[in-house]
Structures are given as structure tokens and as C-alpha cells.
Coordinates of C-alpha atoms in Angstrom, one line a residue:
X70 CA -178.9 -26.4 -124.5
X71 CA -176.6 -29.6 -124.3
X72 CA -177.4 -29.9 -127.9
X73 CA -176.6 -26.5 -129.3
X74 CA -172.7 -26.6 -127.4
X75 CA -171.9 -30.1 -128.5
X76 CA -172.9 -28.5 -132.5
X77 CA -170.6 -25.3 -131.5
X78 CA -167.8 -27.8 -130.5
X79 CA -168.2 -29.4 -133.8
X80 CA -168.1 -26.7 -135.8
X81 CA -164.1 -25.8 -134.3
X82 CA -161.7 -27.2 -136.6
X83 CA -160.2 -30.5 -135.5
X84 CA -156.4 -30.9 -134.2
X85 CA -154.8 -34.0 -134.3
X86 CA -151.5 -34.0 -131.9
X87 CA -148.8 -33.5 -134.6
X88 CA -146.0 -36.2 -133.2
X89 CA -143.4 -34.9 -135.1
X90 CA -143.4 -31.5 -133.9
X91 CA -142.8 -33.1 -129.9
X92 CA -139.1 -32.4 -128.9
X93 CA -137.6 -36.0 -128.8
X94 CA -136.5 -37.0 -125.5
X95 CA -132.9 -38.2 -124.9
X96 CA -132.8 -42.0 -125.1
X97 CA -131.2 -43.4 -122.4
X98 CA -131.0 -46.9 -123.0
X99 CA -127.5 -46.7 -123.7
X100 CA -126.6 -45.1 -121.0
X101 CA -128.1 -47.7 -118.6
X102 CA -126.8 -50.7 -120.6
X103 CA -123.8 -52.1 -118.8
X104 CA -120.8 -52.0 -120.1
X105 CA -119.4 -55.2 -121.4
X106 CA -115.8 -54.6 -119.7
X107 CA -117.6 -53.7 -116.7
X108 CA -119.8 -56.8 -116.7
X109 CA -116.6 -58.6 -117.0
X110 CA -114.5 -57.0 -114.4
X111 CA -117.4 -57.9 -111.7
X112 CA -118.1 -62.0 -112.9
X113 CA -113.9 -61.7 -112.4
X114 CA -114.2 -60.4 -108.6
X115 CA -117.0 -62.9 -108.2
X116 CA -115.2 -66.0 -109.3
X117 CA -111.9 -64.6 -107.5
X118 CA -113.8 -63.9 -103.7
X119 CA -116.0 -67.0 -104.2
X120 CA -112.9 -69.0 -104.6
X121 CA -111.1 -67.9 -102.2
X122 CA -113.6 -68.4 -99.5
X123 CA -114.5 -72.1 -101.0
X124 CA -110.8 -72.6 -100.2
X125 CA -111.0 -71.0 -96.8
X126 CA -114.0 -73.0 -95.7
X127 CA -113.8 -76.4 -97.2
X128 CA -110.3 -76.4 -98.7
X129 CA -108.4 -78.2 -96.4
X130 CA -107.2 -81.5 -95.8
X131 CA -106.0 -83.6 -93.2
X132 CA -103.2 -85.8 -93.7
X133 CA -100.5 -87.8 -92.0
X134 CA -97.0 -87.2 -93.1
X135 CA -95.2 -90.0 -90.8
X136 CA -95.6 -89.2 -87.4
X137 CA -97.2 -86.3 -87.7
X138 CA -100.7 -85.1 -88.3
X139 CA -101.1 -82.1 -90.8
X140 CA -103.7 -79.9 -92.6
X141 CA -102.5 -78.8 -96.0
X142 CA -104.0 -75.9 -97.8
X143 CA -104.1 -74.3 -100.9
X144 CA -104.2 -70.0 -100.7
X145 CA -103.9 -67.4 -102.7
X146 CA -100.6 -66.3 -102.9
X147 CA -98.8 -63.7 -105.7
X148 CA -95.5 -65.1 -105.1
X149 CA -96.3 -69.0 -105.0
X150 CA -93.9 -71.6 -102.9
X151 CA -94.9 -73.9 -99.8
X152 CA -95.1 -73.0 -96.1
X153 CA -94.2 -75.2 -93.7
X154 CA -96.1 -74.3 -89.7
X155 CA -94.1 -75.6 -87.2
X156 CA -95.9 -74.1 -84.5
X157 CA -94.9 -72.9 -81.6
X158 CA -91.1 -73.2 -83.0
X159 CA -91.5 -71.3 -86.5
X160 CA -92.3 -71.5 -90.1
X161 CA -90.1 -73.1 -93.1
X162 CA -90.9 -71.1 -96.8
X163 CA -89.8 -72.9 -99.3
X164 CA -89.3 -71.5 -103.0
X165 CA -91.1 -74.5 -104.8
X166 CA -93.2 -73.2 -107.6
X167 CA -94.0 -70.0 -108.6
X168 CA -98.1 -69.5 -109.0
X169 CA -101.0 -68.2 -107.4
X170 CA -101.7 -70.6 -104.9
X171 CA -99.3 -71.4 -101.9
X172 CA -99.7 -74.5 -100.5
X173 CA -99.7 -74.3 -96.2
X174 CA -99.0 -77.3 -94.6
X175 CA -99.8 -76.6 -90.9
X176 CA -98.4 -79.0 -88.2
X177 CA -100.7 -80.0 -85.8
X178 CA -99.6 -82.7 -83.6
X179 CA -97.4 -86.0 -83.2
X180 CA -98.9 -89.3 -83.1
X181 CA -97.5 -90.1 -79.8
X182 CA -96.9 -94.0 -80.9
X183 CA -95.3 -93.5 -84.2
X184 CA -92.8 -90.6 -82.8
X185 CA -91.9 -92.6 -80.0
X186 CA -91.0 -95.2 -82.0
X187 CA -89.5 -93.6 -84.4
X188 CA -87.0 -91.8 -81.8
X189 CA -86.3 -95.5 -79.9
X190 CA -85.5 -97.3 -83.4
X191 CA -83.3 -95.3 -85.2
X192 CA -83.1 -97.8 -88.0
X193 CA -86.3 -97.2 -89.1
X194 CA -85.6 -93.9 -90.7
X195 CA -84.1 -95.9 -93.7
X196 CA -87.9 -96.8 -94.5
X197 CA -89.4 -93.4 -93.4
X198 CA -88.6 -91.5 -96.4
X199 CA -90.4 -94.1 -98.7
X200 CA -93.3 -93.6 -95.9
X201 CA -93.2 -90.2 -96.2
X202 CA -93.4 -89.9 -99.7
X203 CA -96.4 -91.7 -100.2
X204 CA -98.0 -89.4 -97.7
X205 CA -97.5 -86.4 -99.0
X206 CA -98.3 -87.8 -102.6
X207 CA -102.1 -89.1 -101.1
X208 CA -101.9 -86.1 -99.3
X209 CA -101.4 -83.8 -102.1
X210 CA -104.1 -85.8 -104.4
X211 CA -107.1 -85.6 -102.0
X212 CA -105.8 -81.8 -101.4
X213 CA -106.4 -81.4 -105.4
X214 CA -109.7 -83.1 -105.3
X215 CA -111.1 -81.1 -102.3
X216 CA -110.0 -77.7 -103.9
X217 CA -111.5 -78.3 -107.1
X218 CA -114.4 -79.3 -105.3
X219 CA -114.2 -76.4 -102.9
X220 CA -113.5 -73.6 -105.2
X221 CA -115.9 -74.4 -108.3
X222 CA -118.8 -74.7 -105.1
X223 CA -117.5 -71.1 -103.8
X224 CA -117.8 -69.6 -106.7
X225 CA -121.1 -71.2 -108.2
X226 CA -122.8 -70.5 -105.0
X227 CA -121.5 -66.7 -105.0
X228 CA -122.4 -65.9 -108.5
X229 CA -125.9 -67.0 -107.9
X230 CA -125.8 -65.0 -104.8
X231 CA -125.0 -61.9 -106.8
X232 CA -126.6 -62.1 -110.3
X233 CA -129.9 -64.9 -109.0
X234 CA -129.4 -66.4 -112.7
X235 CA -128.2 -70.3 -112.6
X236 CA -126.7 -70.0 -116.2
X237 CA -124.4 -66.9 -114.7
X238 CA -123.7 -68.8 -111.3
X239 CA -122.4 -71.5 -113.9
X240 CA -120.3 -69.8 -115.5
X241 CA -118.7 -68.4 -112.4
X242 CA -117.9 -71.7 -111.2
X243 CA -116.4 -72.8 -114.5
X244 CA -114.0 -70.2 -114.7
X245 CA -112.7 -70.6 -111.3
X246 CA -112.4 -74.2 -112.4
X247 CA -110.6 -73.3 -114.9
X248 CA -108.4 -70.8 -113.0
X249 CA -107.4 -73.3 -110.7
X250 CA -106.4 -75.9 -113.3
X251 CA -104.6 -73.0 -114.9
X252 CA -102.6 -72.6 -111.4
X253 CA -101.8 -76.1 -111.3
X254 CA -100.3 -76.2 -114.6
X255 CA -98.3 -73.3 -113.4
X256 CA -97.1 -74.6 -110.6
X257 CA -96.3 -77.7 -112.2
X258 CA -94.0 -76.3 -115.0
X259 CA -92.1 -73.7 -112.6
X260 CA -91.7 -76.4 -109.8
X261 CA -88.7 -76.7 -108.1
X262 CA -87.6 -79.7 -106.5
X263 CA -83.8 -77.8 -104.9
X264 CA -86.0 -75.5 -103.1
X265 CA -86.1 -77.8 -99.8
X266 CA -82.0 -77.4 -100.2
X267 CA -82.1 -73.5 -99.7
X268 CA -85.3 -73.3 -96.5
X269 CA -85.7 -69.9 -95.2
X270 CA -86.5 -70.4 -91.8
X271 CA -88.8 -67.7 -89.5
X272 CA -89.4 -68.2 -85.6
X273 CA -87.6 -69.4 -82.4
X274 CA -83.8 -68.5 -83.1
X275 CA -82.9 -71.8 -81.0
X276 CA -85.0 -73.9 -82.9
X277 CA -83.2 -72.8 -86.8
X278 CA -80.2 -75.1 -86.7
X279 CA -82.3 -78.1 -85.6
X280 CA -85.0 -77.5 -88.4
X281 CA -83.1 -76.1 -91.4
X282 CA -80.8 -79.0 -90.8
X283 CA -77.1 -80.0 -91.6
X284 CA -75.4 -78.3 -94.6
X285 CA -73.1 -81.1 -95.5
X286 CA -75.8 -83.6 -95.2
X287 CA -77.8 -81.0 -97.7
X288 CA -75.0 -81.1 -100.2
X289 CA -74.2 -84.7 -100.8
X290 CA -77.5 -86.1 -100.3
X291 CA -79.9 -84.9 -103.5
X292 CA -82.9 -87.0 -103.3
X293 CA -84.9 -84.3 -102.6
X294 CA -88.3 -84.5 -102.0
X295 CA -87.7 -87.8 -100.1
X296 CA -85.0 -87.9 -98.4
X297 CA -85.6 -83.9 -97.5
X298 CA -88.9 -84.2 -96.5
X299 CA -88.0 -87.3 -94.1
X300 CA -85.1 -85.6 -92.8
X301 CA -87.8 -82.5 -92.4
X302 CA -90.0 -84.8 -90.2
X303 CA -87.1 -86.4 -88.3
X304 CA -85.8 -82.8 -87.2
X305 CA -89.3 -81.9 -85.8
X306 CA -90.1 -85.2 -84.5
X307 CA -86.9 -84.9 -82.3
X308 CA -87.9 -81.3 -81.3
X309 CA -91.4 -81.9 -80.2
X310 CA -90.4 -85.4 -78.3
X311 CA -88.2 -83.1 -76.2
X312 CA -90.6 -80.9 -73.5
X313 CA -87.9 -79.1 -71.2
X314 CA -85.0 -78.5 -73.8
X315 CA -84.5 -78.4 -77.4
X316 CA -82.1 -80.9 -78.7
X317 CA -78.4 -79.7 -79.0
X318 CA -77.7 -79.3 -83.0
X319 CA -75.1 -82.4 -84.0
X320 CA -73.3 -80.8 -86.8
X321 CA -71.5 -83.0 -89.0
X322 CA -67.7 -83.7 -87.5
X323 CA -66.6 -82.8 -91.3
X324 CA -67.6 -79.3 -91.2
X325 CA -66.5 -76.3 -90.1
X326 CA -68.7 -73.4 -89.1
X327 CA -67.8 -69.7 -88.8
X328 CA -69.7 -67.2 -87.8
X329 CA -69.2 -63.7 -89.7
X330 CA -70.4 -60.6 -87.9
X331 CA -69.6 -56.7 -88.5
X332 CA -70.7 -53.5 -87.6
X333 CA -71.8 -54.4 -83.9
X334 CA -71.7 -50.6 -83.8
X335 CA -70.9 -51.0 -79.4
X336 CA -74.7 -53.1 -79.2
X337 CA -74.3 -54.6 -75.7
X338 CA -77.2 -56.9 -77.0
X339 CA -74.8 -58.4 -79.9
X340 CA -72.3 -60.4 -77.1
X341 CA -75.5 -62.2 -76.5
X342 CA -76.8 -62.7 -79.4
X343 CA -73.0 -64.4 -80.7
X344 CA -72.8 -66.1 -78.1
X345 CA -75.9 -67.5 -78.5
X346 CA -75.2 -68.6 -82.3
X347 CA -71.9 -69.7 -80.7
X348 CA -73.5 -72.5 -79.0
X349 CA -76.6 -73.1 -81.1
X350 CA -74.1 -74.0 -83.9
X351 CA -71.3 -74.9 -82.8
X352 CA -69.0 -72.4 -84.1
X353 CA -65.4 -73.1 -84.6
X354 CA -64.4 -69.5 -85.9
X355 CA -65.6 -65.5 -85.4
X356 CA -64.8 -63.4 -88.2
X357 CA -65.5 -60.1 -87.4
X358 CA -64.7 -57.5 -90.1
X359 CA -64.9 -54.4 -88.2
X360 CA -66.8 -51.7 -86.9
X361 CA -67.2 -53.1 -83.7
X362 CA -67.0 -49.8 -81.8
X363 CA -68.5 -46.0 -82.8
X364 CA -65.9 -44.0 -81.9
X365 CA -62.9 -46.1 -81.3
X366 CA -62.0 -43.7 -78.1
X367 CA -60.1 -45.3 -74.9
X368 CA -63.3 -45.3 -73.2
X369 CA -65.3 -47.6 -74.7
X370 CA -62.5 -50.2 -74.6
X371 CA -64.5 -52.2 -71.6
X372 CA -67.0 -52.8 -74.4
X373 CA -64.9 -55.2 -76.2
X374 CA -63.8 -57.8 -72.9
X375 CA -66.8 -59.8 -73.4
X376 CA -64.7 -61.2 -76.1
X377 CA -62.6 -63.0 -73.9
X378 CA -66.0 -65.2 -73.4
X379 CA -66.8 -66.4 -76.2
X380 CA -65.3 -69.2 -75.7
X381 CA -63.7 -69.7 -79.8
X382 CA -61.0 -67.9 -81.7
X383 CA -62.4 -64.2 -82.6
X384 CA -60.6 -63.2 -86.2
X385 CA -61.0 -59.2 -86.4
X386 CA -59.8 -56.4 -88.6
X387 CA -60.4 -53.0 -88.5
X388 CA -63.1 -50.9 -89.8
X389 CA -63.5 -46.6 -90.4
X390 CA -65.1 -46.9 -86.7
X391 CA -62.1 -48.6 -85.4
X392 CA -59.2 -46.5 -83.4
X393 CA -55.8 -48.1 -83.4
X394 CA -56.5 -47.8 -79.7
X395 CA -59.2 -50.3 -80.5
X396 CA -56.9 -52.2 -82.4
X397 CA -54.1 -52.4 -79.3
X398 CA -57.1 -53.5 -76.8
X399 CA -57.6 -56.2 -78.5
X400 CA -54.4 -57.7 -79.3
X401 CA -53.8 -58.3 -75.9
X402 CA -56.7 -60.7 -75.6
X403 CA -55.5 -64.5 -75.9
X404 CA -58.5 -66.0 -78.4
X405 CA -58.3 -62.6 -80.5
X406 CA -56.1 -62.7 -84.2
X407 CA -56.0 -59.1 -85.5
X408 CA -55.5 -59.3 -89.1
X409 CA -53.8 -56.3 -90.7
X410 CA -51.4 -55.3 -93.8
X411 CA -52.4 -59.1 -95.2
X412 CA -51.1 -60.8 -91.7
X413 CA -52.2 -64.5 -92.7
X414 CA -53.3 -67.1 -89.5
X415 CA -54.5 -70.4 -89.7
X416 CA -57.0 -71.8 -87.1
X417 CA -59.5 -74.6 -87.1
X418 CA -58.1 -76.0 -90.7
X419 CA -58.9 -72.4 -92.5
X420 CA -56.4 -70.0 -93.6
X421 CA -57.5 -66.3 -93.3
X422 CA -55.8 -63.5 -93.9
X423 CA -56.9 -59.4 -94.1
X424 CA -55.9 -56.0 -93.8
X425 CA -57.8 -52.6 -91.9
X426 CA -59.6 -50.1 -92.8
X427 CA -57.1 -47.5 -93.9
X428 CA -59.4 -44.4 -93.5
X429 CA -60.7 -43.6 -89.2
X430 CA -63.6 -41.5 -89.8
X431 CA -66.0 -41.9 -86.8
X432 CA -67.8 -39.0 -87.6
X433 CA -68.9 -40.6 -90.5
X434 CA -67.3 -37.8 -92.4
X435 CA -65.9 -38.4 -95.9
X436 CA -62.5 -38.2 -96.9
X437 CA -60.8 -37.0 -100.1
X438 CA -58.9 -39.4 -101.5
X439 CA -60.7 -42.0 -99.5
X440 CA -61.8 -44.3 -102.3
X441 CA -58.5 -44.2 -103.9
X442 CA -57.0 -45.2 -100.2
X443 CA -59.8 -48.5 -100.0
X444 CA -58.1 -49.5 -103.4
X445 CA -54.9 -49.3 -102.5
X446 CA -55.3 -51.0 -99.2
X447 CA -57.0 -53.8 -101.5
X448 CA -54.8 -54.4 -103.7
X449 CA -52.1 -54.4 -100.4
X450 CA -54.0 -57.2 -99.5
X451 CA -54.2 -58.9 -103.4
X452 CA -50.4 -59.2 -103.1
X453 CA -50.0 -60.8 -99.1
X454 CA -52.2 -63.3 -101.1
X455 CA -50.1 -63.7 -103.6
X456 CA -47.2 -64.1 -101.7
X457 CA -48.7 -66.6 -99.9
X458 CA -49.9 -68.5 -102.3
X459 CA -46.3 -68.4 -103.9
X460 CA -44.9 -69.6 -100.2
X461 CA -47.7 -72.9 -100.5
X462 CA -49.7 -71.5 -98.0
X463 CA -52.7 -70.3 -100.0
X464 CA -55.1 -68.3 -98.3
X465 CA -58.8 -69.9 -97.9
X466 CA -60.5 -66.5 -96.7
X467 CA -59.8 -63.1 -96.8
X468 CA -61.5 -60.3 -95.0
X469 CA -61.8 -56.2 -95.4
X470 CA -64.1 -54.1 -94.0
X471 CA -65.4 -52.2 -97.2
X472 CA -66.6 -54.0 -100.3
X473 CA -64.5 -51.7 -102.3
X474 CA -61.2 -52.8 -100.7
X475 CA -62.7 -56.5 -101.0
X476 CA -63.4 -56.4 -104.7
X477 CA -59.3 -56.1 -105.2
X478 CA -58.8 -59.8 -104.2
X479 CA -61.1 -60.7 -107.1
X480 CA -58.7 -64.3 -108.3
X481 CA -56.6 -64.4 -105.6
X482 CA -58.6 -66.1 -103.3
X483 CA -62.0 -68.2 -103.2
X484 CA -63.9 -66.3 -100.3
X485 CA -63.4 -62.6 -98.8
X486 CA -65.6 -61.3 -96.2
X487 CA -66.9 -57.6 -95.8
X488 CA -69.3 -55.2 -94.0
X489 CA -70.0 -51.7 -94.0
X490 CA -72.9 -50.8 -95.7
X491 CA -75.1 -52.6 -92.7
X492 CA -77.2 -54.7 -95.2
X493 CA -76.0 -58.6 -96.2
X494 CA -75.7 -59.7 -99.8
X495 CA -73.3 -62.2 -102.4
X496 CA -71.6 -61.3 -105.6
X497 CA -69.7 -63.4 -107.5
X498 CA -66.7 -61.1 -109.1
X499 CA -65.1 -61.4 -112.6
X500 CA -62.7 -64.0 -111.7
X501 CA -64.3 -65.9 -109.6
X502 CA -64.1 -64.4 -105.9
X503 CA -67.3 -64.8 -104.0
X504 CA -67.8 -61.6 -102.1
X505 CA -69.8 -62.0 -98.9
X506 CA -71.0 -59.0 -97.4
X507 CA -72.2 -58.8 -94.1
X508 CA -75.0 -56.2 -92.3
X509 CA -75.1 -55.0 -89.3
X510 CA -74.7 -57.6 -86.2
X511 CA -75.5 -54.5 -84.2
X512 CA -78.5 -53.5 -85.7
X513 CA -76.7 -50.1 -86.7
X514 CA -76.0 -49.6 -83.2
X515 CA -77.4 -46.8 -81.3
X516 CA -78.2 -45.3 -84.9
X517 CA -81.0 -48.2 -84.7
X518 CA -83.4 -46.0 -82.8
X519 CA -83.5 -43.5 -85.3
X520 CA -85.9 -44.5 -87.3
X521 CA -89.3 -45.8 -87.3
X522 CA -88.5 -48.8 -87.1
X523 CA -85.1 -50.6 -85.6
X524 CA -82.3 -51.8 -87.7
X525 CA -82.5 -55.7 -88.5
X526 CA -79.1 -57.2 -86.6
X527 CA -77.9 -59.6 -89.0
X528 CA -75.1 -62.7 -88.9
X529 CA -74.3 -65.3 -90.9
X530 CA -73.3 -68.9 -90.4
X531 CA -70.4 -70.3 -93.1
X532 CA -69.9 -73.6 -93.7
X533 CA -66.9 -75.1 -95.1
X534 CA -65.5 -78.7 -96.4
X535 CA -62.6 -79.6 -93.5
X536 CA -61.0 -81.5 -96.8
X537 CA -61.3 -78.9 -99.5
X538 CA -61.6 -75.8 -97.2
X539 CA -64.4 -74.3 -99.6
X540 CA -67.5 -72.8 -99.0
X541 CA -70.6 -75.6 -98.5
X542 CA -73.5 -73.4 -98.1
X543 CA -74.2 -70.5 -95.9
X544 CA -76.8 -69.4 -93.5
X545 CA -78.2 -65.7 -93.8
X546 CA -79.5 -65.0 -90.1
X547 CA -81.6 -61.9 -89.6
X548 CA -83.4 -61.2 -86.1
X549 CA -85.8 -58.4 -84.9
X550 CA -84.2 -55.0 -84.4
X551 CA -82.7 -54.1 -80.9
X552 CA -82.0 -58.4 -80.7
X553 CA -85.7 -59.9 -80.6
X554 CA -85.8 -63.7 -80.1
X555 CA -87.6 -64.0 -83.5
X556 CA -84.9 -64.6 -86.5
X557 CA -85.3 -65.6 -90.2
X558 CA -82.5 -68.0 -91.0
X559 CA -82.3 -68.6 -95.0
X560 CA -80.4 -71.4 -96.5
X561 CA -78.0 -70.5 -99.8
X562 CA -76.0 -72.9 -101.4
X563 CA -72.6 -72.0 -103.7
X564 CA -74.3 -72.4 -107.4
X565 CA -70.7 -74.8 -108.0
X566 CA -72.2 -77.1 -105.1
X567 CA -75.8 -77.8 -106.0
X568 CA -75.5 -81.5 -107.3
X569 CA -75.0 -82.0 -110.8
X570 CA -72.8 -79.0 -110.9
X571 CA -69.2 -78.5 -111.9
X572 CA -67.3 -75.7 -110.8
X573 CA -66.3 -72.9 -112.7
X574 CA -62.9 -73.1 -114.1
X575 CA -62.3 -69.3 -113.1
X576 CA -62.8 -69.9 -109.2
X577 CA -59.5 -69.7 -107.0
X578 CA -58.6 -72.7 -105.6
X579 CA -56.5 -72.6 -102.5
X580 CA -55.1 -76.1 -103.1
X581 CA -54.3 -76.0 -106.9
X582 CA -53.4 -72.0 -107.9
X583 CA -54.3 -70.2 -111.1
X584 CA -52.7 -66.7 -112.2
X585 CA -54.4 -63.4 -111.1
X586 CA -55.1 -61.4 -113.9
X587 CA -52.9 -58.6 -111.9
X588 CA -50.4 -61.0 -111.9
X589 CA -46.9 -59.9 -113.6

């Protein structure tokens, strides 16, 4: 039986599968093949984490700089520059090279022998800056060393991590190699040696003047990276040797200092805040250019009498907020000089000289004709500086409450002071006027509270040659809205005063007069 079906099976004709008739599958191996941008994009993220947390773990190094002990750092940074740590007093940034690595140089402690020293023998701070040098140049080498070390390791160990191939985990440590090299070259070709002149300063607001140091000393003295970084360590030497009180700031006897404020904006916190600045800096002059109350009514004249306390002259004009009610009030206080219609006063050595706001709109309303009333009352003011000039009593600072109004003076005097628009800034106008605008010492006032987030109250501190009467430097002060005890104090020095520099031939000078362009 088996034999008869296995002939019937072989007498049916005989298939072989026909291939070519079987639809063809879709191949997929390209669409499982990475993608060589892809494949790219992810050895990038792994060389860019793994060096970053080579850096965080082992890239630090720990170095004296004089009497102090630090750890310097290299991080990531888009924007570049150095950070100094002062902690608990604050943090100097300092514009120094543009890159992306920061380098963070956290201070930890004193060396209790050295600083004592140091503060009993005053006369060895002629040697300190060679000291200090040298330290921060070992410093800086073993930091290199370390982070090569520390961000090739990161990245090698992370790349075989992720793709469990040594020739890939290679290759990830090369490139961040190579990254960082590239970042040093970077740094090194953008490096700026004047950033230690200009410091921006965040922290304690008692502890800026001490730390960001003396402007005068700033501008004459341009040996910068050792005679700044000594006078760096000398300032916080001094402040941590000193447990129960910060040392009081010793300004040099050859300059003056004035404090600009505007747009207080009737912020009872602001008296406090000046008066604090007052004493931290030893202010010679207040200029106020306006703005100082909301309404300008009767009523809120009691706002103005702790003036009278301040204990320095107080220079005011009037602003759009400001009643001539306001103005009266104040007249009759003994330390206050109400400048108006170009009225010129000289006190502490500096001639100033301004005019009011000509438009009162304390609804904040806008007038017609009101731009056309600013310029006028500028150029009011443009010829009380002539005259003056004309009469040898040249003018060394002028003040108006809107920019507008400011801008008119543009050649007939070297400084003029401004508010209004509650934020701070500097121009430098056609014919040499610098235009210093100042924001809101108020922190917009009650207006502060209206928005997310409160207004920054802002200040500035001016420094001027007693000799020449012209503008050193200049501190930018800004504090935490509603008057936190936190500030950011920035450094900025006239571009004509940086060593090296001559000054323009356009800029006004009060001692030697050149022609207005609006003069006849």
C-alpha cells in the first residue's frame, strides 16, 4: 500500500518554489542605519557632559594667592570672564576673556600668620604683588594641567560608558581635548588685562567700596594684573582680619565723590539707603535730578525733611513729579541748592548748575507741545552755560531731569546728569558731552509693586579729579527691589582716562573753553 501512494505522488508533476514570483519585502536596513549627523550630534553631547563633569569632580585646584587659600576652577560658561568668591561678603566678575570656560576662584580662608603679618607690616605690600603674581601664575599652570587631565578622563570614561567600544571612548576624549585647547586659545587672544579696572561687584552693599577699591588709585596705577590683584588681596585681607566691623572705606583725600540719585518716587526706604552710601563712601555731594515726590501735593512735603540729615550738601532740580510747592519746601532747608533757570553753585570744588522740569504732569499724562517745552528748557540751560563760561566760571556739571532737555548742553559742558526713564545708562553726545542717566533710587516707587517682580533702586557713585574737576570713573550701584541689602556695584571708567589714552579734542573742558557749535 505504502508502495503504490509513494508511485501516485510521483507521478504529480513537480513544483519548484518560483523565487521570483515572492513579493519582495521592504528592506529596512536603511532605515535602521544611523544617521551620520545623528551619530555626530550624540559623540558631541557625550564629549560635552563627560567634560563637564571631569571638571566638576577633579577639576579643581588649590592654590595660595598670598595670604589666602583658594580653589580655582574652570566651568562652562557662554559668556567667558573670571569670578572672584568672596564669601560671605560677595562676588567680583570680572570681564577678562571671552570663551567657554569661566574660570572661579573661590576664597576659602586666610592663613592666619601671613594676614596678620601682612596687616602689622604695612611695608611689605611693596613685595606682595610680586608674591602674588607668581601665585596666581603656578596657580593657573597646575589649574591647566588638572583640567586637561580632568576633562579628556570625563569624557573617555563616558564615551565608553555609552558606546562600550575603546576606539569610540577615544575619540571622545580627544575631542574634548581638543575642545579645551581650542578654549584656551580663545581665551588667550580675547584676554583682557583692563578688566580688573572696571569689577562688577555682587553681595554685601557695605562690603563694595572696600572691595572694588579706590578709583583714583585705579586710574594712575596700570600695572594691572599685579598691582590689581595685590591690591585685590589687600582689600580682603583687611576685611576678613576685622570680626565685629568692616573697615571704614579711606578714599583718596584727592577725590571727590558724589552721589547721583533721581526718581525716589516718595520710597521711605531711599533716605536709608543714601544715607547709607553717604557714609560707606564718603560723599561730598547729592545730586538729585528730580522726581523725588509723586504728586508734588502739600501733603507729602514731611516726606522730604529727612533731607536735613543727610548730613552733605543735597543739589536738586525739579522733575514732571515735582510741584513748585515741592520746590518752596525745599529751599528753605539749609544743606539744600535748588537749581533752576541755569542757577549755577559751587560746592565741594565742583561747579553745577541746572534748570527744572518745565512740564508738572503727575498723572503721568502727556502734554502737547511737551517735547518742544524739554528743548527749549535745554537749550535755557545751554546758554546759563555759556554765560558762564563767558564770566570764567565754567560750569563742571550740569543737571536736568529728562534726557531730552540734557542732550541741549551737548559742548557746553563736560558732564550733565539726568533721570526719568527709571533705568541707568551713558552716552557720549556729538560734541563731546557725557550724558549720565540715572534710574530709579526709588525703585519706581509705589509703582514697584506692580509687577512681578520689584523695580531695581539704583544710584550711582561719581568720582572726580579735585585738580581738573573731570569725571575719574564711576560706580553703577543697583540693589534688590523694595531696598534689599544685596547690591551689584559695577566699575566704569571715562574711555579718555583708561591709561594710554588721550582725550578727545571735542570734549568741553571747564578750564580751557571751546566754541559750541550753537554758538553765534
Amino acid at each position: 500500500m505504502a508502495r503504490v501512494f509513494a508511485a501516485a505522488l510521483r507521478t504529480l508533476p513537480h513544483r519548484t518554489p518560483n523565487r521570483t514570483r515572492r513579493p519582495a519585502l521592504p528592506r529596512l536596513e536603511p532605515a535602521t542605519r544611523p544617521r551620520p549627523w545623528f551619530s555626530a550630534l550624540g559623540l558631541a553631547a557625550v564629549v560635552l557632559v563627560g567634560a563637564w563633569l571631569g571638571l566638576l569632580i577633579v577639576g579643581n585646584v588649590r592654590a595660595p594667592i598670598g595670604p589666602m587659600n583658594t580653589t580655582m576652577a574652570l566651568r562652562p560658561s557662554l559668556t567667558g570672564g573670571t569670578k572672584i568668591n568672596v564669601s560671605p561678603l560677595g562676588a567680583l566678575t570680572l570681564d577678562s576673556h571671552v570663551a567657554p570656560v569661566r574660570l572661579d576662584v573661590n576664597v576659602d580662608q586666610l592663613d592666619q600668620v601671613r594676614s596678620q603679618a601682612l596687616v602689622n607690616h604695612p611695608e611689605r605690600l611693596s613685595g606682595l604683588q610680586d608674591e602674588v603674581a607668581r601665585d596666581v601664575e603656578h596657580g593657573t599652570l597646575d589649574l591647566a594641567v588638572r583640567s586637561s587631565v580632568a576633562v579628556v578622563s570625563g569624557a573617555t570614561a563616558l564615551g565608553l560608558a555609552v558606546y562600550r567600544r575603546p576606539r569610540r571612548a577615544l575619540a571622545a576624549g580627544s575631542l574634548a581635548l581638543a575642545l579645551l585647547v581650542a578654549s584656551g586659545a580663545t581665551a588667550y587672544a580675547t584676554w583682557n588685562p583692563k578688566s580688573v579696572l572696571e569689577p562688577k561687584f555682587s553681595g554685601l552693599l557695605s562690603s563694595a567700596p572696600s572691595l572694588v577699591g579706590n578709583a583714583r588709585s585705579i586710574v594712575t596705577e596700570f600695572d594691572v594684573y599685579q598691582k590689581e590683584l595685590a591690591r585685590l588681596v589687600t582689600n580682603v585681607t583687611k576685611l576678613y582680619e576685622v570680626t565685629s566691623t568692616l573697615p571704614a572705606y579711606q578714599p583718596d583725600p584727592s577725590t571727590l565723590r558724589v552721589l547721583h540719585v533721581s526718581d525716589i518716587h516718595l520710597n521711605p526706604a531711599s533716605w536709608k539707603i543714601i544715607a547709607s552710601l553717604v557714609e560707606q563712601y564718603k560723599v561730598n555731594v547729592i545730586v538729585d535730578s528730580g522726581d523725588t515726590m509723586d504728586h508734588g501735593t502739600a501733603a507729602e512735603n514731611g516726606f522730604l525733611d529727612p533731607v536735613r540729615d543727610l548730613g552733605v550738601p543735597y543739589v536738586w532740580v525739579r522733575g514732571n513729579h515735582d510741584s513748585r510747592v515741592t520746590q518752596r519746601y525745599l529751599e528753605r532747608m539749609r544743606n539744600v541748592h535748588v537749581l533752576d533757570d541755569g542757577r549755577a553753585v559751587t560746592i565741594a570744588g565742583l561747579r553745577f548748575a541746572g534748570i527744572g522740569d518745565p512740564q508738572f504732569t503727575p498723572d503721568r499724562s502727556a502734554q502737547p507741545g511737551g517735547d518742544a517745552a524739554e528743548q527749549l528748557a535745554g537749550d535755557r540751560l545751554a546758554t546759563a552755560l555759556r554765560d558762564q563760561r563767558a564770566t570764567g566760571t565754567p560750569v563742571d556739571v550740569a543737571i536736568a531731569h529728562e534726557p531730552s532737555a540734557a542732550r541741549e548742553t551737548d559742548g557746553e559742558v563736560p558732564l550733565v546728569l539726568c533721570g526719568h526713564l527709571h533705568h541707568e545708562g551713558t552716552e557720549m553726545l556729538k560734541y563731546g558731552t557725557r550724558l549720565r542717566m540715572e534710574g530709579s533710587t526709588g525703585g519706581s516707587g509705589l509703582r514697584a509693586v506692580e509687577r512681578q517682580y520689584p523695580a531695581p533702586i539704583e544710584a550711582s557713585i561719581l568720582y572726580f579729579d579735585r585738580g581738573s574737576r573731570r569725571l575719574q570713573a564711576w560706580d553703577a550701584i543697583k540693589l534688590g527691589g523694595l531696598g534689599l541689602t544685596t547690591a551689584e556695584v559695577s566699575r566704569h571708567l571715562p574711555e579718555e582716562n583708561l591709561p594710554g589714552a588721550t582725550p578727545s579734542p571735542r570734549s568741553p573742558s571747564p578750564s580751557s573753553p571751546t566754541p559750541s557749535p550753537s554758538s553765534p
